[in-house]
Coordinates of C-alpha atoms and ligand atoms in Angstrom, one line a residue:
M1 CA 95.7 -80.3 -22.9
Q2 CA 92.7 -78.6 -24.4
L3 CA 90.9 -80.4 -27.2
F4 CA 89.4 -78.6 -30.3
T5 CA 87.7 -80.0 -33.4
I6 CA 86.0 -79.1 -36.6
F7 CA 82.4 -80.4 -37.1
G8 CA 81.2 -80.9 -40.7
N9 CA 80.1 -83.4 -43.2
P10 CA 82.2 -84.0 -45.2
V11 CA 85.2 -82.9 -43.1
S12 CA 88.1 -85.1 -44.3
H13 CA 89.3 -82.4 -46.8
S14 CA 89.5 -79.7 -44.1
K15 CA 92.7 -77.8 -43.7
S16 CA 91.7 -76.5 -40.2
P17 CA 93.3 -79.3 -38.1
L18 CA 96.7 -78.6 -39.8
M19 CA 96.3 -74.8 -39.5
H20 CA 95.4 -74.9 -35.8
N21 CA 97.8 -77.6 -34.8
L22 CA 100.7 -75.8 -36.4
S23 CA 99.7 -72.7 -34.5
F24 CA 99.4 -74.6 -31.1
K25 CA 102.9 -76.0 -31.7
G26 CA 104.5 -72.8 -33.0
L27 CA 103.1 -70.7 -30.1
G28 CA 103.7 -73.3 -27.4
Y29 CA 100.0 -73.7 -26.5
N30 CA 98.9 -77.0 -25.0
G31 CA 96.1 -77.7 -27.5
C32 CA 95.2 -80.4 -30.0
Y33 CA 92.8 -80.0 -32.9
T34 CA 91.0 -82.9 -34.6
R35 CA 88.1 -83.4 -37.0
Y36 CA 84.7 -84.9 -36.5
R37 CA 82.3 -85.9 -39.2
L38 CA 78.9 -85.1 -37.8
E39 CA 75.8 -86.4 -39.7
D40 CA 73.1 -85.0 -37.6
G41 CA 73.5 -81.3 -36.9
N42 CA 70.9 -81.5 -34.1
A43 CA 73.4 -83.6 -32.1
L44 CA 76.1 -80.9 -32.2
K45 CA 75.7 -79.6 -28.7
S46 CA 75.5 -83.0 -27.0
K47 CA 78.5 -84.2 -29.0
F48 CA 80.5 -81.1 -28.1
L49 CA 79.9 -81.6 -24.4
E50 CA 80.3 -85.3 -24.5
L51 CA 83.7 -85.0 -26.2
G52 CA 84.8 -82.5 -23.5
I53 CA 86.2 -80.0 -26.1
Q54 CA 87.2 -76.5 -25.4
G55 CA 86.3 -75.1 -28.8
A56 CA 85.2 -76.0 -32.3
N57 CA 84.9 -74.8 -35.8
I58 CA 81.8 -75.7 -37.8
T59 CA 81.6 -76.1 -41.5
V60 CA 79.1 -77.1 -44.1
P61 CA 76.3 -78.0 -43.5
H62 CA 76.0 -77.3 -39.8
K63 CA 76.5 -73.5 -39.4
E64 CA 72.9 -72.9 -38.7
H65 CA 72.7 -75.9 -36.3
A66 CA 75.8 -74.3 -34.5
F67 CA 73.9 -71.1 -34.2
N68 CA 71.0 -72.9 -32.5
A69 CA 73.4 -74.9 -30.2
C70 CA 75.0 -71.8 -28.5
D71 CA 74.0 -70.4 -25.1
E72 CA 75.4 -67.0 -26.0
L73 CA 76.0 -65.4 -29.4
D74 CA 78.2 -62.4 -30.2
E75 CA 76.3 -59.5 -31.8
F76 CA 77.5 -60.3 -35.4
A77 CA 76.7 -64.0 -35.2
Q78 CA 73.3 -63.1 -33.9
K79 CA 72.7 -60.8 -36.8
V80 CA 73.7 -63.2 -39.6
G81 CA 72.3 -66.4 -38.1
A82 CA 75.3 -68.5 -38.7
V83 CA 78.1 -69.7 -36.4
N84 CA 81.4 -71.2 -37.5
T85 CA 83.3 -70.9 -34.1
I86 CA 82.2 -72.1 -30.7
V87 CA 84.1 -71.7 -27.4
N88 CA 83.2 -73.5 -24.2
K89 CA 83.4 -71.0 -21.2
N90 CA 82.6 -72.7 -18.0
G91 CA 80.1 -75.1 -19.6
K92 CA 78.4 -72.4 -21.6
L93 CA 78.8 -72.4 -25.4
Y94 CA 79.6 -69.0 -27.0
G95 CA 79.1 -68.7 -30.7
Y96 CA 81.0 -66.5 -33.2
N97 CA 81.2 -66.0 -37.0
T98 CA 84.7 -65.5 -38.2
D99 CA 84.1 -66.3 -42.0
A100 CA 82.8 -62.8 -42.7
P101 CA 85.5 -60.8 -40.9
G102 CA 88.0 -63.2 -42.5
F103 CA 86.7 -62.2 -45.9
L104 CA 86.7 -58.5 -45.1
K105 CA 90.3 -58.7 -44.1
A106 CA 91.2 -60.7 -47.2
I107 CA 89.8 -58.0 -49.6
S108 CA 91.4 -55.1 -47.6
E109 CA 94.4 -55.2 -50.0
F110 CA 92.2 -53.9 -52.8
K111 CA 92.0 -50.1 -52.6
N112 CA 89.3 -47.8 -53.9
I113 CA 86.6 -50.4 -53.7
K114 CA 83.1 -49.1 -53.1
T115 CA 80.7 -51.2 -55.2
V116 CA 80.8 -55.0 -54.9
L117 CA 79.0 -57.6 -57.0
F118 CA 78.5 -61.0 -55.4
L119 CA 77.9 -63.9 -57.9
G120 CA 75.9 -66.2 -55.6
A121 CA 73.6 -65.9 -52.7
G122 CA 74.2 -68.9 -50.5
G123 CA 75.3 -69.2 -46.9
T124 CA 78.7 -67.6 -47.3
A125 CA 77.3 -64.7 -49.2
Q126 CA 74.8 -64.2 -46.3
S127 CA 77.3 -63.3 -43.6
T128 CA 79.8 -61.6 -45.9
S129 CA 77.2 -59.3 -47.6
I130 CA 76.3 -58.0 -44.1
V131 CA 79.9 -57.5 -42.9
L132 CA 80.7 -55.6 -46.1
R133 CA 77.7 -53.4 -45.9
D134 CA 78.5 -52.7 -42.2
A135 CA 82.0 -51.7 -43.4
G136 CA 80.6 -49.2 -45.9
Y137 CA 80.6 -51.2 -49.1
E138 CA 77.6 -51.2 -51.5
V139 CA 76.8 -54.9 -52.2
T140 CA 74.7 -56.2 -55.1
L141 CA 73.8 -59.9 -55.5
L142 CA 73.4 -61.8 -58.7
N143 CA 72.2 -65.4 -58.3
R144 CA 71.3 -68.2 -60.7
S145 CA 67.9 -68.8 -59.2
E146 CA 65.4 -66.6 -57.4
K147 CA 64.7 -68.7 -54.3
R148 CA 67.6 -67.6 -52.2
L149 CA 67.3 -63.9 -53.0
Q150 CA 64.2 -63.1 -50.9
K151 CA 66.1 -62.8 -47.6
Y152 CA 68.5 -60.4 -49.2
I153 CA 65.6 -58.3 -50.6
D154 CA 64.1 -58.3 -47.1
Q155 CA 67.4 -56.9 -45.8
G156 CA 67.4 -54.1 -48.5
F157 CA 70.1 -55.5 -50.9
Q158 CA 69.8 -54.9 -54.6
T159 CA 69.4 -58.4 -56.2
Y160 CA 69.2 -59.9 -59.7
T161 CA 68.9 -63.3 -61.3
F162 CA 70.7 -64.0 -64.6
D163 CA 67.3 -63.3 -66.3
T164 CA 66.7 -59.9 -64.6
F165 CA 70.3 -58.6 -64.5
I166 CA 70.8 -55.0 -65.8
N167 CA 74.4 -53.8 -66.0
D168 CA 73.8 -50.2 -65.3
K169 CA 76.8 -49.4 -63.1
A170 CA 80.4 -50.4 -62.6
Y171 CA 81.2 -52.9 -59.9
D172 CA 84.7 -52.2 -58.4
L173 CA 85.0 -55.8 -57.0
V174 CA 83.4 -58.9 -58.4
V175 CA 83.3 -62.0 -56.1
N176 CA 82.5 -65.6 -57.0
M177 CA 80.5 -66.6 -53.9
T178 CA 79.2 -69.8 -55.6
S179 CA 80.5 -73.3 -55.6
A180 CA 80.8 -73.1 -59.5
G181 CA 84.4 -74.0 -60.2
L182 CA 84.9 -76.0 -57.0
E183 CA 84.9 -79.4 -58.7
D184 CA 84.4 -78.4 -62.3
E185 CA 85.3 -75.7 -64.8
N186 CA 82.0 -73.9 -64.7
L187 CA 81.7 -70.1 -64.5
P188 CA 79.4 -68.7 -61.8
S189 CA 77.2 -66.9 -64.3
P190 CA 76.7 -66.9 -68.1
I191 CA 79.9 -65.7 -69.9
E192 CA 78.0 -62.9 -71.6
I193 CA 77.2 -61.3 -68.2
L194 CA 80.8 -61.6 -67.1
K195 CA 82.1 -60.1 -70.4
D196 CA 79.8 -57.2 -69.8
I197 CA 80.9 -56.6 -66.2
L198 CA 84.6 -57.4 -66.1
P199 CA 86.0 -54.6 -68.3
N200 CA 84.7 -52.0 -65.7
T201 CA 86.0 -53.9 -62.7
L202 CA 89.0 -53.1 -60.6
A203 CA 89.6 -56.6 -59.1
C204 CA 88.1 -60.1 -58.8
V205 CA 88.0 -62.5 -55.9
D206 CA 87.0 -66.2 -55.7
V207 CA 86.1 -67.7 -52.4
I208 CA 87.2 -71.1 -53.7
Y209 CA 90.8 -71.8 -52.7
G210 CA 93.7 -73.9 -53.8
K211 CA 92.9 -73.7 -57.5
E212 CA 92.6 -71.2 -60.4
T213 CA 88.9 -71.4 -61.2
A214 CA 87.5 -70.7 -64.6
F215 CA 86.2 -67.4 -63.1
L216 CA 89.7 -66.3 -62.1
K217 CA 91.2 -67.4 -65.4
L218 CA 88.7 -65.2 -67.2
A219 CA 89.4 -62.2 -64.8
K220 CA 93.1 -62.6 -65.6
A221 CA 92.4 -62.5 -69.3
Y222 CA 91.0 -59.0 -68.6
N223 CA 94.2 -58.2 -66.7
K224 CA 92.4 -57.8 -63.4
P225 CA 94.1 -58.3 -60.1
T226 CA 92.8 -61.5 -58.6
K227 CA 92.9 -63.6 -55.5
D228 CA 91.5 -66.9 -54.4
G229 CA 89.9 -67.9 -51.1
S230 CA 93.1 -68.9 -49.3
D231 CA 93.4 -65.7 -47.3
M232 CA 89.8 -65.8 -46.3
L233 CA 90.4 -69.3 -45.0
L234 CA 93.6 -68.3 -43.2
Y235 CA 92.0 -65.2 -41.6
Q236 CA 88.8 -66.9 -40.4
G237 CA 91.2 -69.4 -38.8
V238 CA 93.4 -66.7 -37.2
I239 CA 90.3 -65.0 -35.7
A240 CA 88.9 -68.3 -34.5
F241 CA 92.2 -69.1 -32.8
E242 CA 92.1 -65.7 -31.1
Y243 CA 88.7 -66.8 -29.6
F244 CA 90.0 -70.3 -28.7
T245 CA 93.0 -68.9 -26.8
E246 CA 91.1 -65.9 -25.4
G247 CA 93.4 -63.2 -26.8
K248 CA 96.7 -64.6 -25.6
F249 CA 98.4 -64.0 -28.9
T250 CA 98.3 -61.2 -31.5
F251 CA 96.8 -61.6 -34.9
E252 CA 100.2 -61.4 -36.5
E253 CA 101.8 -64.0 -34.2
I254 CA 99.0 -66.5 -35.0
K255 CA 99.1 -65.7 -38.8
V256 CA 102.9 -66.4 -39.0
Q257 CA 102.3 -69.9 -37.6
M258 CA 99.0 -70.7 -39.3
Q259 CA 100.1 -69.7 -42.8
K260 CA 102.6 -72.6 -42.8
A261 CA 99.6 -74.8 -43.4
F262 CA 99.4 -73.3 -46.9
I263 CA 102.9 -74.4 -48.0
L264 CA 102.8 -77.9 -46.6
Ligands
LIG301 P1 75.7 -72.7 -50.6 O1 75.4 -74.1 -50.9 O2 75.1 -72.1 -49.4 O3 75.4 -71.8 -51.9 C1 75.8 -72.1 -53.2 C2 75.6 -70.9 -54.1 O4 76.3 -71.3 -55.4 C3 74.2 -70.6 -54.5 O5 74.1 -69.2 -54.7 C4 74.0 -71.4 -55.8 O6 73.0 -70.8 -56.6 C5 75.3 -71.2 -56.4 N1 75.7 -72.1 -57.4 C6 76.1 -73.4 -57.2 N2 76.4 -74.0 -58.4 C7 76.3 -73.1 -59.4 C8 76.6 -73.0 -60.8 N3 77.0 -74.1 -61.4 N4 76.3 -71.9 -61.4 C9 75.9 -70.8 -60.8 N5 75.6 -70.7 -59.5 C10 75.9 -71.9 -58.7 O7 77.3 -72.6 -50.5 P2 78.2 -71.8 -49.5 O8 77.8 -70.3 -49.5 O9 78.3 -72.5 -48.3 O10 79.7 -71.9 -50.3 C11 79.9 -71.2 -51.4 C12 81.4 -71.3 -51.8 O11 82.2 -70.7 -50.8 C13 81.9 -72.7 -51.9 O12 82.7 -72.8 -53.1 C14 82.8 -72.9 -50.7 O13 83.8 -73.8 -50.9 C15 83.3 -71.5 -50.5 N6 83.8 -71.1 -49.1 C16 85.0 -70.7 -48.9 C17 85.5 -70.4 -47.7 C18 86.9 -69.9 -47.5 O14 87.3 -69.7 -46.3 N7 87.6 -69.6 -48.5 C19 84.6 -70.4 -46.5 C20 83.3 -70.9 -46.8 C21 82.9 -71.2 -48.1 P3 71.4 -71.3 -56.5 O15 70.8 -70.5 -55.4 O16 70.8 -71.0 -57.9 O17 71.4 -72.8 -56.3

């Protein structure tokens, strides 16, 4: 039996063990997926090898440590500097980023989207902004504070803080990429900015999953189509499972099994 895990801290809330174990069972694959609370990200590689695992997902706050732990990186993971999936191939650790393609797939149901406004500029925004730009979207970032914006400016993105924001164009899609709303009822930006933007928007997405955030409630008040982060979570898991099982199953076969985790 092959062993898999998710490394993170905290990790007790993670849906990934359920998602992957349901898929192993449903597809008749001899694998078992557990969770591992890792305090020191620098110990990731030694722990991975010591546990004798075949593959792992990596969540907050260790995605950069995971990047550094890999012997080989796929092109996209290399570009974004963050790894959330590692596969052991003959003792060598191969790193991938499936969060960003998962997000791209999750928003594909919204048609006629060209301009995208990200509220937030943290780790998740980093990889997803690049995947979206590579796919032809025009991404702008609006963040509470200035500090995180420099790397986006260096990469050629248009960025604003709440203080510098100028609403001079329509954003087809507005995405809450912050943790505002995760454990509170906060909006990701001042309500005045949202009231200015939302009337001209085609759809709104929140990366937070499993609840209707204050942001999504406001978007619905403007009659905008919305979705939370569940599909992003599902699709990053499906893509990780494809890597874990080295392409033995199709995306649809895995998705059918994995999505059962969202109704349990
Ligand atoms: P980071 O800690 O890297 O970044 C947090 C971001 O949120 C920063 O831009 C920060 O702004 C902003 N922020 C935090 N609190 C507030 C607030 N009260 N008001 C305005 N801005 C705020 O987080 P991640 O990028 O790792 O995660 C972001 C979100 O994405 C989380 O909610 C996480 O749960 C979700 N997520 C969902 C996934 C899925 O599969 N659905 C996968 C991964 C993440 P500042 O720079 O000013 O501090």
